[in-house]
Rosetta silent file (secondary structure, phi, psi, omega in degrees, C-alpha in Angstrom):
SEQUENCE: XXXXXXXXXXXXXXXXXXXXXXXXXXXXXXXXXXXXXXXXXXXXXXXXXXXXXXXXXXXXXXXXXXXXXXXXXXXXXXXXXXXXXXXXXXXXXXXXXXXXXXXXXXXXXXXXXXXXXXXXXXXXXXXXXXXXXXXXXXXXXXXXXXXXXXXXXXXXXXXXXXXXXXXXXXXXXXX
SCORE:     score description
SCORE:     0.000 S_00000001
   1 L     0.000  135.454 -178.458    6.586    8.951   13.748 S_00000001
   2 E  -144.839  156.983 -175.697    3.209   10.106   12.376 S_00000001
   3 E  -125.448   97.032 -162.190    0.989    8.513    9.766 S_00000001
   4 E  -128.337  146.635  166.099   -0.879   11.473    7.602 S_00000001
   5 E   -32.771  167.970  176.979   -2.284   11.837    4.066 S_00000001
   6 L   -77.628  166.039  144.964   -0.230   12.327    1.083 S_00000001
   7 L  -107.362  173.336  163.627    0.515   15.607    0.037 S_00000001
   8 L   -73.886  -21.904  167.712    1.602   16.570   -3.487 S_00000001
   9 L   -75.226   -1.035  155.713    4.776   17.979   -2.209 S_00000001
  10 L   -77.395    0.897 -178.700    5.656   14.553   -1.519 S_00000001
  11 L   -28.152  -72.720 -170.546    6.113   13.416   -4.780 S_00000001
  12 L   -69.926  -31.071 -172.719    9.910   12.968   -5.182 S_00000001
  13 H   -85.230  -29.569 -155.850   10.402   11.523   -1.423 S_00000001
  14 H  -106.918   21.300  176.958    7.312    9.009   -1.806 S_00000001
  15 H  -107.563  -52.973 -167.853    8.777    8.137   -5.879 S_00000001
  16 H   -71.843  -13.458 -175.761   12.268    7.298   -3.808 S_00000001
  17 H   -65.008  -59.991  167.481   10.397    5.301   -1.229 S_00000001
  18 H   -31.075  -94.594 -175.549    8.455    3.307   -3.995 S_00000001
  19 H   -52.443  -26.544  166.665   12.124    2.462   -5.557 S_00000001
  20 H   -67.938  -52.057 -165.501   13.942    1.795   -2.706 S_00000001
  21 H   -56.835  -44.418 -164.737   11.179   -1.281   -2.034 S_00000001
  22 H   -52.061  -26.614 -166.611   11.540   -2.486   -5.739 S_00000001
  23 H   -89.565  -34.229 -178.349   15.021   -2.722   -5.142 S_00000001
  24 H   -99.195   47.041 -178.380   15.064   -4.408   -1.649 S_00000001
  25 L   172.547  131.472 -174.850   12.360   -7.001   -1.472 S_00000001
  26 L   -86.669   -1.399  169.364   10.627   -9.165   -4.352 S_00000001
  27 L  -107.253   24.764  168.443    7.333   -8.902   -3.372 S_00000001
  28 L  -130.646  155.801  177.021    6.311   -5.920   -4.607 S_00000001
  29 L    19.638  -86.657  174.624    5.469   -5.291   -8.246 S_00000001
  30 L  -117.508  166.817 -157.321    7.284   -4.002   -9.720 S_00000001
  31 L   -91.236  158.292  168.877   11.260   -4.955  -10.479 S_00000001
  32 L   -39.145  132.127  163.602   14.658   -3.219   -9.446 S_00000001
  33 L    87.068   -0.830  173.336   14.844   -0.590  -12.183 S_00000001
  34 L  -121.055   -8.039  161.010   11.508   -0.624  -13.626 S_00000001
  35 L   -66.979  120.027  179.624    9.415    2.081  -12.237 S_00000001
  36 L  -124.445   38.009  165.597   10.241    4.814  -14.757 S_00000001
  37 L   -96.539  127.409  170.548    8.016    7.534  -13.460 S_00000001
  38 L   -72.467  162.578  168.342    9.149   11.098  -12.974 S_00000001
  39 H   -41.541  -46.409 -155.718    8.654   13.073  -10.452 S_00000001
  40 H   -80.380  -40.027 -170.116    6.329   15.492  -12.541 S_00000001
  41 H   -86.512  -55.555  160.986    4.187   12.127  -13.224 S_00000001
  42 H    -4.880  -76.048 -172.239    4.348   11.415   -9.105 S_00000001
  43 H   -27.209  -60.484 -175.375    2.738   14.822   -8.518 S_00000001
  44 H   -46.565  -69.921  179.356   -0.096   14.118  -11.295 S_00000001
  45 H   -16.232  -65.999 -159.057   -0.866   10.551   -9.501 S_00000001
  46 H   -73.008  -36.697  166.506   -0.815   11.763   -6.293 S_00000001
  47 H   -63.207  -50.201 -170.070   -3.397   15.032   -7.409 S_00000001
  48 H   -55.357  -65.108  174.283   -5.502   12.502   -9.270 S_00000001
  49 H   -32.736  -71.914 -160.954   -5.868   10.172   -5.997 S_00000001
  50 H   -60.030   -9.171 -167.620   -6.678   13.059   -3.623 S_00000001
  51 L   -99.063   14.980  173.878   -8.940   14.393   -5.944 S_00000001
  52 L   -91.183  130.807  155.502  -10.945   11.077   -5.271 S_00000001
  53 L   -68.371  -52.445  178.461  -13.468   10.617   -2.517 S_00000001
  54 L  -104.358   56.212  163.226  -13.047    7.114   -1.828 S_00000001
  55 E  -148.491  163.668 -159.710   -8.948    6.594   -2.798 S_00000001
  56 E  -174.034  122.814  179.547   -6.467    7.678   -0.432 S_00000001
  57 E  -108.963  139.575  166.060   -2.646    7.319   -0.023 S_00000001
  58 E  -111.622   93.604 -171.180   -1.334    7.328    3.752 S_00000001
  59 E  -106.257  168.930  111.226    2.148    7.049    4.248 S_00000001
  60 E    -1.494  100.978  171.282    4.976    6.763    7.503 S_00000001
  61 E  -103.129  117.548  166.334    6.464   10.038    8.092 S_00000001
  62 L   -90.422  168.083 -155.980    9.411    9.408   10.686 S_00000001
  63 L   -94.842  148.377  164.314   10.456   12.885   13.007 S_00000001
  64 L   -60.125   14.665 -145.760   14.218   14.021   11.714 S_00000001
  65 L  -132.175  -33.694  170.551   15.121   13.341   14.752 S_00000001
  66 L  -101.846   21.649  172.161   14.575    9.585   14.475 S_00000001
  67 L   -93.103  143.402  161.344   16.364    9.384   11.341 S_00000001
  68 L   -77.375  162.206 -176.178   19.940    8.222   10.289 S_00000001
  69 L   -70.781  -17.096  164.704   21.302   10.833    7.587 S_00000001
  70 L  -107.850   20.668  170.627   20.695    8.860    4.938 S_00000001
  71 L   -71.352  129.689  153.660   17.121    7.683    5.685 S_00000001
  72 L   -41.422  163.627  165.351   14.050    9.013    3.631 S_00000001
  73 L   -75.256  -40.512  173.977   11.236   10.788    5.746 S_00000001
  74 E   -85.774  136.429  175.927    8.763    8.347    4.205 S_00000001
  75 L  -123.972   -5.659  174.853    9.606    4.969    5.322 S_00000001
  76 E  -135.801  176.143  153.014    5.618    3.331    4.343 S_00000001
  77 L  -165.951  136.052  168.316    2.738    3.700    2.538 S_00000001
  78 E   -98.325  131.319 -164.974   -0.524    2.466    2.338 S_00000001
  79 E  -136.078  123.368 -143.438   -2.464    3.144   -0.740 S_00000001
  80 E  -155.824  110.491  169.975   -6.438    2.481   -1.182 S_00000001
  81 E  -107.303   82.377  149.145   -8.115    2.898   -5.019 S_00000001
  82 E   -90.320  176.981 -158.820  -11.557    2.653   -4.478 S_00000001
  83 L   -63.837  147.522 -178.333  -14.341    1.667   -7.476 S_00000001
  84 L  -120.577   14.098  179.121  -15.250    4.718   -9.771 S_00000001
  85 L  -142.089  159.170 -167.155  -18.833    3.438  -10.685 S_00000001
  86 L   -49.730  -32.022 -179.120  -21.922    3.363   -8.642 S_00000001
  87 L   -67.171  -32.334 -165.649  -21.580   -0.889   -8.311 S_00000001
  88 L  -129.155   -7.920 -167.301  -18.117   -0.816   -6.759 S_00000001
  89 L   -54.865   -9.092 -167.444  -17.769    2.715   -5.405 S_00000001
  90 L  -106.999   43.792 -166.583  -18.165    0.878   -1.774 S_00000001
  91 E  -143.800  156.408 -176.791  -15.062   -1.105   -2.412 S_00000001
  92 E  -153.241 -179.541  169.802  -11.228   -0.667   -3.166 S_00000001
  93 E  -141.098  147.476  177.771   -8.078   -2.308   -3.690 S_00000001
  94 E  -123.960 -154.648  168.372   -4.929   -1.476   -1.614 S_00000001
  95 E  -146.463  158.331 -168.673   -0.926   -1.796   -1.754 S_00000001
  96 L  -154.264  154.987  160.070    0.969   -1.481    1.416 S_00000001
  97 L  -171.295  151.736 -156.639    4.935   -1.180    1.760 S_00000001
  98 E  -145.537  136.096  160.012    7.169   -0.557    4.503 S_00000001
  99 L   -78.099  142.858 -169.764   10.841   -0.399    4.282 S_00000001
 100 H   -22.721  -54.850 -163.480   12.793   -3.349    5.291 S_00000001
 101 H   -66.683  -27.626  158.508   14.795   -2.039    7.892 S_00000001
 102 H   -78.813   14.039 -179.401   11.091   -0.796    9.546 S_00000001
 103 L  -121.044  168.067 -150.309    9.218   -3.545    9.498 S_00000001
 104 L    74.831   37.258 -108.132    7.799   -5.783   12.396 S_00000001
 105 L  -176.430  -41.741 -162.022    8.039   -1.953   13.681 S_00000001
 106 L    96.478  -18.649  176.831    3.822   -1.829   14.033 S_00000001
 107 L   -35.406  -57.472 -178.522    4.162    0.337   11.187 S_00000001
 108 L   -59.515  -45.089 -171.952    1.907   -1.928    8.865 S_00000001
 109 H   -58.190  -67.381 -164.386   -0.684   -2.456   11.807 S_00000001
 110 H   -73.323   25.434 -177.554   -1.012    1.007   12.184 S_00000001
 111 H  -109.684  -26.941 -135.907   -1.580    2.037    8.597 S_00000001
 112 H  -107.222  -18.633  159.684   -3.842   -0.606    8.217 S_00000001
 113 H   -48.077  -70.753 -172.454   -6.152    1.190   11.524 S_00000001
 114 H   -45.639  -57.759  177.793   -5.811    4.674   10.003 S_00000001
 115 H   -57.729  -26.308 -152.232   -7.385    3.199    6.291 S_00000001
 116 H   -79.837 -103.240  154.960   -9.717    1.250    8.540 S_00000001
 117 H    17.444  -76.779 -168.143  -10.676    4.581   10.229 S_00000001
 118 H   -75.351  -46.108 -165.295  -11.017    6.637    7.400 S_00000001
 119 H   -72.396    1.492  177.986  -12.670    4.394    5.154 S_00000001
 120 H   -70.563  -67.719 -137.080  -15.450    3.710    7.757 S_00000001
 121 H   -77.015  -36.074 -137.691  -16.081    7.570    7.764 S_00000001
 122 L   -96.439  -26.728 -153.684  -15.891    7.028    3.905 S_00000001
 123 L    57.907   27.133  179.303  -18.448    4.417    3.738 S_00000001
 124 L   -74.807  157.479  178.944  -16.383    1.587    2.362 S_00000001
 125 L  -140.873   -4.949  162.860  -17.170   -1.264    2.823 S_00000001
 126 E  -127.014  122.485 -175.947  -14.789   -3.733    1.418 S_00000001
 127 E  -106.405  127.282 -160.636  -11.311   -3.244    1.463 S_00000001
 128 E  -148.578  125.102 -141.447   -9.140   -5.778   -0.887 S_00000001
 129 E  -151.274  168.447 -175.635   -5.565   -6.409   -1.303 S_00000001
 130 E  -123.259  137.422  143.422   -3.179   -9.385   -2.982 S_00000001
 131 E  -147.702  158.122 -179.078   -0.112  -11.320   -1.871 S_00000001
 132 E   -68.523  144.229 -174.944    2.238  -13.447   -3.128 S_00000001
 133 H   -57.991  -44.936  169.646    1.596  -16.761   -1.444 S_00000001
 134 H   -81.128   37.355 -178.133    5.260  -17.544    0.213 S_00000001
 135 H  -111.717   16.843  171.429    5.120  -13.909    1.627 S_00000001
 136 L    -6.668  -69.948 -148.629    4.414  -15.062    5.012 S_00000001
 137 H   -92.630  -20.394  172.157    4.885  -12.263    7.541 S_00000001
 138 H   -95.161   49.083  157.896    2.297   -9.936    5.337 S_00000001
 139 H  -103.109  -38.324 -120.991   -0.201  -13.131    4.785 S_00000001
 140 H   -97.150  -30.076 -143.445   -0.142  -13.805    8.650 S_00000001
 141 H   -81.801  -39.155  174.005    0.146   -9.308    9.559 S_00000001
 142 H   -57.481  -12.659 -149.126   -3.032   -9.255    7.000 S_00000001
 143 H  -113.642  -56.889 -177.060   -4.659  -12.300    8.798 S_00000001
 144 H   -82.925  -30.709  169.717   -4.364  -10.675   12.455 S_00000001
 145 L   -94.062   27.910  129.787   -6.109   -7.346   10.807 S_00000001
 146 L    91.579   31.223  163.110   -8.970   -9.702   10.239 S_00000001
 147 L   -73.418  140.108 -175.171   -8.462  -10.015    6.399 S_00000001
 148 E  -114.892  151.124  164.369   -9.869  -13.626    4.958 S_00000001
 149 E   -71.723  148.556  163.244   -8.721  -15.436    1.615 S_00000001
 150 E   -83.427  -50.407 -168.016  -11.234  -15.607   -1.110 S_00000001
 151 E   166.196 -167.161 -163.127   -8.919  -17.633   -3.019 S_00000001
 152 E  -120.172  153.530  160.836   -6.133  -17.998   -4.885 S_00000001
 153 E   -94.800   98.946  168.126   -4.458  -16.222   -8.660 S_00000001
 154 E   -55.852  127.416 -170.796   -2.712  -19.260  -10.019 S_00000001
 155 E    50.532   10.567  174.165    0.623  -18.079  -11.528 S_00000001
 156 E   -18.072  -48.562  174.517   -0.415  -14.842  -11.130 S_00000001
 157 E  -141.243  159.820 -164.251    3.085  -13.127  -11.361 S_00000001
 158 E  -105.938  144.853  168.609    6.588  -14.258  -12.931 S_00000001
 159 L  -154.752   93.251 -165.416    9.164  -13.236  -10.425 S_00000001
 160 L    66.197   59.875  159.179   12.874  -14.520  -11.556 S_00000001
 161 L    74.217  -14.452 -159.648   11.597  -16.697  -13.632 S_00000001
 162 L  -122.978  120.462  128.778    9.304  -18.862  -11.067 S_00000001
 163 E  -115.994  143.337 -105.791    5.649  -18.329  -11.277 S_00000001
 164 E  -115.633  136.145  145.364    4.330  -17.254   -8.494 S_00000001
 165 E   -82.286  134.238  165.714    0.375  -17.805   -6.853 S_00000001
 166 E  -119.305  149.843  158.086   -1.388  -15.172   -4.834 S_00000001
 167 E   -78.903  157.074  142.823   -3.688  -15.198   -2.239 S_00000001
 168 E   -94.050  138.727 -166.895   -6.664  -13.061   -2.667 S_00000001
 169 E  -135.636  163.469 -177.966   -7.885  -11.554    0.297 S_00000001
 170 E  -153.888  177.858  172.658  -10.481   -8.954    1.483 S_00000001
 171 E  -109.198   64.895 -137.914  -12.257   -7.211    4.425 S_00000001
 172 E  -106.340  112.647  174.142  -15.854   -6.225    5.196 S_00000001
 173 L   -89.166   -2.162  170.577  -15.797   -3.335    7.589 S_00000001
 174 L  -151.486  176.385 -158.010  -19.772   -2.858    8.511 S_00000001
 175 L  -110.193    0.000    0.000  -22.250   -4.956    8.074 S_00000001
């Protein structure tokens, strides 16, 4: 298992990763069936990010070796959109996903070192993230990797009909 930048030839494996979560778990975004980005439009994304100083996608590469045959290569990703203007450039926001069957794995932890890491190097200095409020094990794995609430987005997202509150939560990595 290794945890490495994106490349652009990852497009198509790290588009099926992205759809495999919508479809097994309700706490991300977007819904089974509604990410409608090609492959071609991956590519673009993923060239725009790297072509960023302070954004950065990291994902969960597992070795073929630890795969069943119908496992992806990517099984996470961490994803970190920092601020494009001079006010916010020392700040981001990220998304994190893991696939089901990997998580409680350390997987999460150690993605959340590696942005930690880089963006240090990077000179960020707040790192900032979302969750739905009943998402308990990423409230408590965001909690132990010394993330605080700010506060909360009342109704924030409709999800089946219920709407849902998030916490907001952030990170100040130097002082």
């Amino acid at each position: 298992m290794g945890i490495r930048k994106i490349k652009v030839q990852d497009a198509e494996a790290f588009l099926s990763l992205n759809k495999q979560l919508d479809n097994e778990t309700s706490f991300m975004l977007f819904e089974p069936g509604e990410r409608q980005t090609t492959v071609k439009q991956q590519e673009t994304m993923i060239k725009k990010i790297r072509g960023k100083e302070n954004s950065e996608i990291f994902v969960v590469e597992l070795d073929k070796t630890d795969l069943e045959n119908t496992q992806p290569n990517l099984i996470g990703f961490l994803a970190f959109f920092g601020g494009q203007l001079n006010r916010n450039r020392h700040s981001g926001y990220l998304v994190i996903g893991v696939l089901e069957e990997f998580r409680g794995r350390g997987y999460g932890k150690r993605l959340f070192q590696t942005l930690e890491h880089w963006a240090l190097e990077k000179e960020i200095h707040r790192v900032e993230l979302t969750v739905m409020k009943h998402n308990v094990n990423a409230l408590n794995l965001y909690l132990n990797m010394g993330f605080e609430i700010e506060g909360v987005k009342r109704n924030s997202l409709k999800v089946n009909g219920v709407y849902v509150d998030e916490y907001y939560l952030s990170k100040l990595l130097s002082s």
